[in-house]
Coordinates of C-alpha atoms in Angstrom, one line a residue:
Chain A
M583 CA 72.4 -68.1 -43.2
D584 CA 72.6 -71.8 -42.7
K585 CA 70.4 -74.3 -44.5
K586 CA 67.9 -74.8 -41.7
A587 CA 67.3 -71.1 -41.4
I588 CA 66.7 -70.8 -45.2
L589 CA 64.3 -73.8 -45.1
L590 CA 62.5 -72.3 -42.2
T591 CA 62.2 -68.9 -44.0
A592 CA 61.0 -70.6 -47.1
L593 CA 58.4 -72.6 -45.2
L594 CA 57.2 -69.5 -43.3
G595 CA 57.2 -67.6 -46.6
A596 CA 55.1 -70.3 -48.2
A597 CA 52.6 -70.3 -45.3
G598 CA 52.5 -66.5 -45.4
T599 CA 51.9 -66.2 -49.1
A600 CA 49.2 -68.9 -49.0
L601 CA 47.3 -66.8 -46.5
I602 CA 47.5 -63.7 -48.7
A603 CA 46.8 -65.1 -52.1
P604 CA 46.3 -61.7 -53.8
A605 CA 49.9 -60.8 -53.1
V606 CA 50.9 -63.9 -55.0
V607 CA 49.0 -62.7 -58.0
A608 CA 50.5 -59.2 -57.7
E609 CA 54.0 -60.7 -57.5
Q610 CA 53.5 -62.7 -60.7
A611 CA 52.7 -59.4 -62.4
I612 CA 56.2 -58.0 -61.6
S613 CA 58.6 -58.6 -64.4
P614 CA 62.1 -59.9 -63.8
E615 CA 63.4 -56.8 -65.5
R616 CA 61.5 -54.6 -63.0
L617 CA 63.0 -56.6 -60.1
E618 CA 66.5 -56.2 -61.6
Q619 CA 66.0 -52.4 -61.8
G620 CA 64.8 -52.3 -58.2
K621 CA 67.8 -54.4 -57.1
A622 CA 70.2 -52.1 -58.9
L623 CA 68.7 -49.0 -57.2
A624 CA 68.7 -50.8 -53.8
F625 CA 72.4 -51.8 -54.1
D626 CA 73.5 -48.4 -55.6
R627 CA 75.5 -46.4 -53.0
F628 CA 74.2 -43.1 -54.3
K629 CA 70.5 -44.3 -54.5
G630 CA 68.9 -46.7 -52.1
N631 CA 72.2 -47.8 -50.5
C632 CA 70.2 -50.4 -48.6
L633 CA 73.3 -52.5 -47.9
A634 CA 74.9 -49.9 -45.8
C635 CA 72.4 -50.9 -43.1
H636 CA 70.7 -54.1 -44.1
W637 CA 71.7 -57.6 -45.0
I638 CA 70.2 -58.6 -48.4
E639 CA 70.9 -61.9 -50.1
G640 CA 73.7 -61.3 -52.7
G641 CA 75.0 -58.1 -51.1
E642 CA 78.6 -57.7 -50.0
L643 CA 79.9 -55.8 -46.9
T644 CA 76.4 -55.4 -45.6
G645 CA 75.8 -53.4 -42.4
N646 CA 73.6 -54.4 -39.4
Y647 CA 72.4 -51.0 -38.5
G648 CA 68.9 -52.1 -39.6
P649 CA 67.3 -55.6 -39.6
P650 CA 68.2 -58.1 -42.4
L651 CA 65.7 -57.9 -45.3
V652 CA 64.3 -61.4 -45.4
A653 CA 60.8 -62.9 -45.4
M654 CA 59.4 -59.5 -46.4
K655 CA 56.0 -60.7 -47.4
I656 CA 55.4 -62.0 -43.9
R657 CA 56.6 -58.9 -42.3
Y658 CA 54.8 -56.7 -44.8
P659 CA 51.7 -58.6 -46.2
D660 CA 50.6 -55.3 -47.5
R661 CA 53.0 -53.9 -50.1
E662 CA 51.8 -50.4 -49.4
A663 CA 52.9 -50.6 -45.8
L664 CA 56.4 -51.5 -47.0
R665 CA 56.3 -48.6 -49.5
E666 CA 55.4 -46.2 -46.7
Q667 CA 58.2 -47.5 -44.5
I668 CA 60.7 -46.7 -47.3
W669 CA 59.0 -43.4 -48.2
D670 CA 59.1 -42.2 -44.5
A671 CA 59.9 -44.6 -41.7
A672 CA 59.3 -41.8 -39.2
I673 CA 55.5 -42.0 -39.7
K674 CA 55.5 -45.3 -37.7
N675 CA 58.5 -44.6 -35.5
P676 CA 59.7 -41.1 -34.8
H677 CA 63.0 -42.3 -33.5
T678 CA 63.8 -44.4 -36.6
R679 CA 67.3 -44.3 -38.0
M680 CA 66.0 -44.9 -41.6
P681 CA 66.3 -41.9 -44.0
P682 CA 63.0 -40.7 -45.4
F683 CA 63.6 -41.7 -49.0
G684 CA 60.4 -40.3 -50.3
R685 CA 59.7 -37.3 -48.0
N686 CA 63.2 -36.0 -48.5
R687 CA 63.3 -36.8 -52.2
I688 CA 66.3 -39.1 -52.0
L689 CA 64.6 -41.3 -54.5
T690 CA 61.9 -40.4 -57.0
E691 CA 58.4 -41.9 -56.6
E692 CA 59.1 -44.3 -59.5
E693 CA 62.4 -45.3 -58.0
I694 CA 60.6 -46.0 -54.7
D695 CA 58.1 -48.2 -56.5
L696 CA 60.9 -50.2 -58.1
V697 CA 62.8 -50.6 -54.8
T698 CA 59.6 -51.6 -53.0
D699 CA 58.8 -54.3 -55.5
F700 CA 62.4 -55.7 -55.2
I701 CA 62.5 -55.6 -51.4
H702 CA 59.0 -57.1 -51.2
S703 CA 60.2 -60.0 -53.3
L704 CA 62.9 -60.9 -50.8
Chain B
M287 CA 41.5 -31.3 -18.4
K288 CA 43.1 -29.3 -21.1
K289 CA 44.8 -27.1 -18.6
L290 CA 46.3 -30.2 -16.9
I291 CA 47.8 -31.5 -20.1
V292 CA 49.5 -28.1 -20.7
A293 CA 50.8 -28.0 -17.2
C294 CA 52.3 -31.5 -17.5
F295 CA 54.0 -30.6 -20.7
L296 CA 55.5 -27.5 -19.2
T297 CA 56.9 -29.5 -16.3
V298 CA 58.6 -31.9 -18.6
M299 CA 60.1 -29.1 -20.7
M300 CA 61.4 -27.4 -17.6
A301 CA 62.8 -30.6 -16.2
S302 CA 64.8 -31.2 -19.4
A303 CA 66.0 -27.6 -19.6
H304 CA 67.2 -27.7 -16.0
A305 CA 69.4 -30.7 -16.3
T306 CA 72.9 -29.6 -15.5
P307 CA 75.9 -30.5 -17.7
E308 CA 77.0 -32.8 -14.9
Q309 CA 73.6 -34.6 -14.8
D310 CA 73.8 -34.9 -18.6
R311 CA 77.3 -36.5 -18.4
L312 CA 76.3 -39.0 -15.7
A313 CA 73.1 -39.9 -17.5
L314 CA 75.1 -40.5 -20.7
R315 CA 77.5 -42.8 -18.9
A316 CA 74.5 -44.7 -17.4
F317 CA 73.0 -44.9 -20.9
F318 CA 76.1 -46.6 -22.3
Q319 CA 76.6 -48.9 -19.3
E320 CA 73.0 -50.1 -19.8
R321 CA 73.6 -50.7 -23.5
F322 CA 76.9 -52.4 -22.9
P323 CA 76.7 -53.9 -19.4
K324 CA 80.1 -55.8 -19.6
L325 CA 82.0 -52.9 -21.1
D326 CA 84.5 -50.9 -19.1
L327 CA 83.3 -47.4 -20.2
N328 CA 86.9 -46.1 -20.0
E329 CA 87.7 -48.3 -23.0
M330 CA 85.5 -46.0 -25.1
I331 CA 88.4 -43.6 -25.6
N332 CA 89.4 -46.2 -28.2
G333 CA 86.3 -45.6 -30.2
L334 CA 85.1 -48.5 -32.3
Y335 CA 87.9 -50.7 -31.0
A336 CA 86.1 -50.8 -27.7
F337 CA 83.4 -52.9 -29.4
D338 CA 85.4 -55.0 -31.9
E339 CA 88.0 -57.5 -30.7
G340 CA 89.2 -58.4 -34.2
A341 CA 89.6 -54.8 -35.4
R342 CA 91.2 -54.0 -32.1
E343 CA 94.0 -56.6 -32.6
Q344 CA 94.8 -55.2 -36.1
W345 CA 94.8 -51.7 -34.7
L346 CA 97.1 -52.6 -31.8
E347 CA 99.6 -54.1 -34.3
M348 CA 99.5 -50.9 -36.3
E349 CA 100.2 -48.9 -33.1
D350 CA 103.6 -50.6 -32.9
F351 CA 104.6 -48.2 -35.7
P352 CA 102.0 -45.5 -35.4
P353 CA 101.2 -43.6 -38.6
Y354 CA 100.9 -40.3 -36.6
E355 CA 104.4 -40.5 -35.3
I356 CA 105.9 -38.2 -38.0
A357 CA 103.1 -35.7 -37.3
I358 CA 104.2 -35.5 -33.7
E359 CA 107.8 -34.9 -34.7
E360 CA 106.9 -32.3 -37.2
G361 CA 104.5 -30.7 -34.8
E362 CA 107.2 -30.4 -32.1
E363 CA 109.6 -28.8 -34.6
A364 CA 106.9 -26.3 -35.7
F365 CA 105.9 -25.6 -32.1
N366 CA 109.4 -24.7 -31.0
K367 CA 110.2 -22.5 -34.1
P368 CA 110.1 -18.9 -33.0
F369 CA 107.8 -16.4 -34.8
A370 CA 109.3 -13.4 -36.6
N371 CA 109.0 -11.3 -33.4
G372 CA 111.0 -13.9 -31.4
K373 CA 108.1 -15.2 -29.4
T374 CA 106.9 -18.8 -29.5
Y375 CA 103.7 -20.8 -29.1
A376 CA 104.8 -21.6 -25.6
D377 CA 104.4 -18.0 -24.6
C378 CA 100.6 -18.2 -25.5
F379 CA 99.7 -21.1 -23.3
A380 CA 99.7 -22.1 -19.7
N381 CA 102.6 -24.3 -18.7
G382 CA 104.3 -23.5 -22.0
G383 CA 101.6 -25.4 -23.8
M384 CA 102.8 -28.8 -22.4
G385 CA 100.1 -31.1 -21.0
V386 CA 97.2 -28.6 -21.4
K387 CA 94.8 -30.3 -23.9
Q388 CA 92.5 -31.5 -21.1
D389 CA 91.4 -27.9 -20.5
F390 CA 90.2 -27.4 -24.1
P391 CA 87.8 -26.2 -25.3
Y392 CA 87.2 -23.5 -22.6
F393 CA 84.8 -20.6 -22.3
D394 CA 86.6 -17.2 -22.6
V395 CA 84.9 -14.9 -20.1
G396 CA 86.4 -11.8 -21.7
T397 CA 85.1 -12.4 -25.3
G398 CA 82.3 -14.9 -24.6
E399 CA 83.8 -17.2 -27.2
I400 CA 84.5 -21.0 -27.0
I401 CA 88.2 -21.5 -27.5
T402 CA 89.3 -24.8 -28.9
M403 CA 92.9 -25.8 -28.9
E404 CA 93.2 -25.3 -32.6
Y405 CA 91.5 -21.9 -32.3
A406 CA 94.0 -20.9 -29.6
I407 CA 97.0 -22.0 -31.8
N408 CA 95.9 -19.8 -34.6
K409 CA 95.0 -17.0 -32.3
C410 CA 98.6 -17.2 -30.9
R411 CA 99.8 -16.8 -34.5
T412 CA 97.7 -13.8 -35.4
D413 CA 98.4 -12.1 -32.0
N414 CA 102.1 -12.4 -33.0
D415 CA 101.5 -11.0 -36.5
E416 CA 101.8 -14.4 -38.2
E417 CA 99.3 -15.7 -40.9
P418 CA 96.8 -18.2 -39.5
L419 CA 97.2 -21.8 -40.6
P420 CA 94.6 -23.9 -42.5
W421 CA 92.3 -25.5 -39.9
L422 CA 91.9 -29.1 -41.0
V423 CA 95.2 -30.8 -41.8
G424 CA 98.9 -29.9 -42.2
E425 CA 100.9 -27.8 -39.8
L426 CA 98.1 -26.9 -37.4
A427 CA 97.0 -30.5 -37.0
Q428 CA 100.7 -31.5 -36.5
I429 CA 101.1 -28.9 -33.7
A430 CA 97.9 -30.0 -32.2
A431 CA 99.2 -33.6 -32.4
Y432 CA 102.3 -32.7 -30.5
M433 CA 100.4 -30.8 -27.8
A434 CA 98.0 -33.7 -27.5
Y435 CA 100.9 -36.1 -27.1
T436 CA 102.3 -34.1 -24.2
S437 CA 98.8 -34.3 -22.6
R438 CA 98.5 -38.1 -22.8
G439 CA 97.3 -39.7 -19.6
N440 CA 95.8 -36.5 -18.3
K441 CA 92.0 -36.6 -17.6
M442 CA 89.7 -34.5 -19.7
N443 CA 88.6 -31.5 -17.6
V444 CA 86.4 -29.2 -19.6
V445 CA 84.9 -26.5 -17.3
I446 CA 81.6 -24.8 -17.8
P447 CA 81.8 -21.7 -15.6
D448 CA 78.8 -20.2 -13.8
D449 CA 78.1 -17.8 -16.7
P450 CA 74.8 -17.9 -18.7
R451 CA 76.7 -17.5 -22.0
A452 CA 78.9 -20.6 -21.2
L453 CA 75.8 -22.6 -20.4
A454 CA 74.1 -21.4 -23.5
A455 CA 77.1 -22.5 -25.6
Y456 CA 77.0 -25.9 -24.0
E457 CA 73.2 -26.2 -24.6
A458 CA 73.6 -25.2 -28.2
G459 CA 76.2 -27.9 -28.7
K460 CA 73.9 -30.4 -27.1
E461 CA 71.0 -29.4 -29.3
Y462 CA 73.2 -29.8 -32.3
Y463 CA 74.3 -33.3 -31.3
Y464 CA 70.7 -34.5 -30.9
T465 CA 69.2 -32.8 -33.9
R466 CA 68.6 -34.5 -37.2
R467 CA 70.1 -32.8 -40.2
G468 CA 70.9 -33.3 -43.9
Q469 CA 68.9 -35.0 -46.6
L470 CA 69.5 -38.4 -44.9
E471 CA 68.2 -36.8 -41.6
F472 CA 70.6 -38.3 -39.1
A473 CA 71.5 -36.8 -35.8
C474 CA 74.9 -37.5 -34.3
E475 CA 72.9 -39.4 -31.7
N476 CA 71.4 -41.8 -34.2
C477 CA 74.7 -43.3 -35.1
H478 CA 76.9 -42.8 -32.0
M479 CA 74.4 -43.6 -29.3
Q480 CA 71.4 -45.5 -30.6
S481 CA 73.6 -47.5 -33.0
A482 CA 77.1 -47.4 -31.4
G483 CA 78.9 -50.7 -32.0
M484 CA 76.8 -51.6 -35.0
M485 CA 78.1 -51.9 -38.6
L486 CA 77.5 -49.3 -41.2
R487 CA 78.7 -51.1 -44.4
A488 CA 82.1 -52.4 -43.3
D489 CA 82.7 -49.8 -40.6
R490 CA 81.8 -50.2 -37.0
L491 CA 80.3 -47.1 -35.3
S492 CA 82.1 -45.6 -32.3
G493 CA 80.2 -44.4 -29.2
M494 CA 79.8 -40.8 -28.1
L495 CA 81.7 -41.3 -24.8
G496 CA 85.4 -40.7 -25.3
Q497 CA 84.8 -39.3 -28.7
A498 CA 86.8 -36.2 -27.9
T499 CA 89.8 -37.7 -26.1
H500 CA 92.0 -38.8 -28.9
W501 CA 92.3 -36.0 -31.5
P502 CA 93.9 -35.2 -33.8
V503 CA 93.6 -38.5 -35.6
Y504 CA 95.4 -40.1 -38.4
R505 CA 92.7 -41.8 -40.5
S506 CA 93.7 -44.3 -43.0
K507 CA 90.9 -43.0 -45.2
W508 CA 92.5 -39.5 -45.2
G509 CA 96.1 -40.7 -45.4
E510 CA 97.1 -37.9 -43.0
I511 CA 96.4 -36.4 -39.6
G512 CA 93.4 -34.2 -39.2
T513 CA 91.5 -32.3 -36.6
I514 CA 88.2 -33.2 -34.9
Q515 CA 86.4 -30.5 -36.9
K516 CA 87.5 -32.1 -40.1
R517 CA 85.6 -35.1 -38.9
F518 CA 82.6 -33.0 -38.1
Q519 CA 82.6 -31.8 -41.7
E520 CA 82.9 -35.3 -43.0
C521 CA 80.0 -36.5 -40.8
N522 CA 77.9 -33.7 -42.0
S523 CA 78.7 -34.5 -45.7
Q524 CA 77.9 -38.1 -45.1
V525 CA 74.4 -37.3 -44.0
R526 CA 74.2 -34.8 -46.9
A527 CA 74.2 -31.7 -44.8
K528 CA 76.2 -28.7 -46.0
P529 CA 79.2 -28.6 -43.6
Y530 CA 79.9 -25.4 -41.6
E531 CA 83.2 -23.7 -41.8
A532 CA 85.9 -25.2 -39.5
Q533 CA 85.9 -23.4 -36.1
S534 CA 82.5 -21.9 -36.8
Q535 CA 80.5 -21.0 -33.7
E536 CA 78.3 -24.1 -34.3
Y537 CA 81.3 -26.5 -34.4
R538 CA 83.0 -24.9 -31.4
Q539 CA 79.8 -25.2 -29.4
L540 CA 79.5 -28.9 -30.5
E541 CA 83.1 -29.6 -29.5
Y542 CA 82.5 -27.9 -26.2
F543 CA 79.6 -30.2 -25.4
L544 CA 81.2 -33.3 -26.8
S545 CA 84.4 -32.7 -24.9
Y546 CA 82.5 -32.1 -21.6
M547 CA 80.8 -35.5 -22.1
S548 CA 84.3 -37.1 -22.1
N549 CA 85.2 -35.4 -18.8
G550 CA 87.2 -37.6 -16.4
M551 CA 88.4 -39.9 -19.3
E552 CA 92.0 -40.3 -20.2
L553 CA 93.5 -38.3 -23.1
N554 CA 95.0 -40.6 -25.7
G555 CA 95.7 -38.5 -28.7
P556 CA 96.9 -38.4 -31.3
A557 CA 95.4 -41.7 -32.4
S558 CA 95.0 -43.8 -35.5
R559 CA 91.7 -44.9 -37.0
R560 CA 90.6 -46.8 -40.1
Chain C
M606 CA 76.9 -19.4 -54.7
K607 CA 78.9 -17.1 -56.8
R608 CA 78.0 -18.6 -60.1
N609 CA 78.3 -17.0 -63.5
L610 CA 74.7 -16.3 -64.6
Y611 CA 75.7 -15.3 -68.1
L612 CA 74.9 -17.9 -70.6
P613 CA 77.4 -18.8 -73.3
F614 CA 76.6 -17.6 -76.8
S615 CA 76.5 -21.1 -78.1
A616 CA 73.6 -21.9 -75.8
L617 CA 71.6 -19.0 -77.1
L618 CA 72.3 -20.1 -80.6
A619 CA 71.2 -23.6 -79.8
V620 CA 67.8 -22.3 -78.5
L621 CA 67.3 -20.0 -81.5
M622 CA 68.0 -22.8 -83.9
S623 CA 65.9 -25.4 -82.1
P624 CA 62.6 -26.0 -83.8
A625 CA 61.0 -26.9 -80.5
S626 CA 62.0 -23.6 -78.8
A627 CA 58.6 -22.1 -79.3
M628 CA 57.2 -24.7 -76.9
A629 CA 60.0 -24.8 -74.4
A630 CA 61.0 -22.4 -71.6
D631 CA 63.4 -19.6 -72.6
A632 CA 66.4 -18.1 -70.9
D633 CA 64.5 -15.4 -69.1
E634 CA 62.2 -17.9 -67.5
Y635 CA 65.2 -19.9 -66.4
V636 CA 67.0 -16.9 -64.9
A637 CA 63.8 -16.0 -63.1
A638 CA 63.5 -19.5 -61.6
L639 CA 67.2 -19.5 -60.7
E640 CA 67.0 -16.2 -58.9
K641 CA 63.9 -17.3 -57.0
A642 CA 65.7 -20.5 -56.0
Q643 CA 68.8 -18.6 -54.9
S644 CA 66.9 -16.2 -52.7
Q645 CA 64.9 -19.0 -51.1
I646 CA 68.1 -21.0 -50.4
C647 CA 69.9 -18.0 -49.0
E648 CA 66.9 -17.3 -46.7
A649 CA 66.8 -20.9 -45.5
A650 CA 70.6 -20.8 -44.9
T651 CA 70.1 -18.0 -42.4
R652 CA 67.8 -20.2 -40.4
V653 CA 69.1 -23.8 -40.6
Q654 CA 72.0 -25.9 -41.8
L655 CA 71.2 -26.6 -45.5
W656 CA 71.5 -29.9 -47.3
N657 CA 74.6 -30.3 -49.5
T658 CA 72.2 -31.0 -52.4
S659 CA 70.8 -27.5 -53.0
E660 CA 73.9 -25.9 -54.4
A661 CA 74.8 -29.1 -56.3
L662 CA 71.4 -29.0 -58.0
L663 CA 71.9 -25.3 -58.9
E664 CA 75.1 -26.2 -60.6
E665 CA 73.4 -29.0 -62.6
A666 CA 70.7 -26.4 -63.5
A667 CA 73.4 -24.1 -64.8
E668 CA 74.9 -26.9 -66.9
A669 CA 71.5 -27.8 -68.4
A670 CA 70.9 -24.1 -69.2
A671 CA 74.3 -23.7 -70.8
K672 CA 73.3 -26.5 -73.2
G673 CA 70.1 -24.6 -73.9
N674 CA 67.9 -27.0 -72.0
F675 CA 66.0 -24.4 -70.0
D676 CA 63.1 -26.7 -69.1
E677 CA 65.6 -29.0 -67.3
G678 CA 67.3 -26.0 -65.8
I679 CA 64.1 -24.7 -64.3
K680 CA 63.1 -28.1 -63.0
L681 CA 66.5 -28.5 -61.2
A682 CA 66.4 -24.9 -59.8
N683 CA 63.0 -25.6 -58.4
E684 CA 64.2 -28.9 -56.9
A685 CA 67.1 -27.0 -55.3
A686 CA 64.7 -24.6 -53.6
L687 CA 62.5 -27.4 -52.5
H688 CA 65.5 -29.1 -50.8
A689 CA 66.1 -25.9 -48.8
E690 CA 62.4 -25.8 -47.8
L691 CA 62.6 -29.5 -46.7
A692 CA 65.7 -28.7 -44.6
V693 CA 63.7 -26.0 -42.8
A694 CA 60.8 -28.4 -42.3
T695 CA 63.0 -30.9 -40.6
A696 CA 64.6 -28.3 -38.4
V697 CA 61.2 -27.0 -37.3
R698 CA 60.1 -30.5 -36.3
E699 CA 63.4 -31.3 -34.6
K700 CA 63.2 -28.1 -32.5
K701 CA 60.3 -29.8 -30.7
N702 CA 61.7 -33.3 -30.6
W703 CA 65.5 -33.3 -30.1
H704 CA 65.4 -33.3 -26.3
L705 CA 63.4 -36.5 -26.3
Y706 CA 66.5 -38.5 -27.1
V707 CA 68.8 -37.0 -24.4
P708 CA 69.3 -39.6 -21.7
K709 CA 67.7 -38.4 -18.5

């Protein structure tokens, strides 16, 4: 991404988070260790393997099968909606291409919580 | 009101069940032409290289010294070597086995089975009291490479005869292609239609049209030449489904449907892929 | 699927010597869970294409049991059976939906 795009994302992000103050509080409660754990699961090819389909900052050889994971708090003001998307994307879109990480037990519930926290922080 | 909803539903179901293979094929071509308006659909026999100019250039350079060349030579030698009873592969096939790949798979009216080219090669062996060869790589794939090579330029011409068993086999293959499976719950369709041309990690996804024209394939990832059913097994494993046996009924039905969808397209096997 | 169900003697010894063994599941309970899972998986295999995870989980279960960890063995055997059930659930849903994605 170029600088303009990053700035725009940041501005939008700031505007978005200002509108949903409780999320800011919730974010502060998530420890850096927890985010690291979530990131490790997201990047692990045998766990979340998010990079196979999604661009994530810091990821290499990322796919474009799914949308880039940026400005997640604007797209998902409600963390639970993001968690549901990861747990089973077919609930919202039956023709989704995203594997149902929770419904098909690809990740454990605890792992999904960690991944959700990390993705929501992007 | 309730009655009406049920009636509508039934109409939809019947409409879909009554699409002929030829209607399916034309609808599929229209689907890809709409997704890629500028693409010459005949380019899709080159798989992912139809969508990726950079990768295509590298691939064309590799084609100067194709990695499948040795397989063709070894396949030719094996093809011409007589069995213990003095007969040869040529005796088992129309036109001595030369330039016949466009007719495979076909429906055998006598047995009701779908006969892929690899299936026919091994049947030729067992009919002549020879041991069957392993299905996926090695001598069988080499013989198939040679036979494919002699068929280059011919147009795929899979026939579905007017026999309910043949149509049922085609329909089963079609259902397989569009059905999600495995822990990751992907259908063939999700990757090779909905997402054709997109990147999965560092690999671009090929489209369904032309997917059957260029086998067997030398994949750099395999380091050898392998059959289309090896790829079926690999795809199944990648979505975490337990693969079927090679030349199982399920895979032969899938190959029948998939090959029919490439009808009218030029054969260009064997090929090389990343 | 042809797995050796007999447990090594060392595993049995490990259980007998373990002070916690009174609380934990024993070999019989593990074998019962394993057999139940195997029959469920075989039944599912006659109906649908299985996931490649079920048999892998059964192997992990056998490894855990061989070390005397029957609780883990039972947990993994149950998970293997659950994966077979989930494969069936997807197939049942797909039976209704697959034709929606065929170009008309």
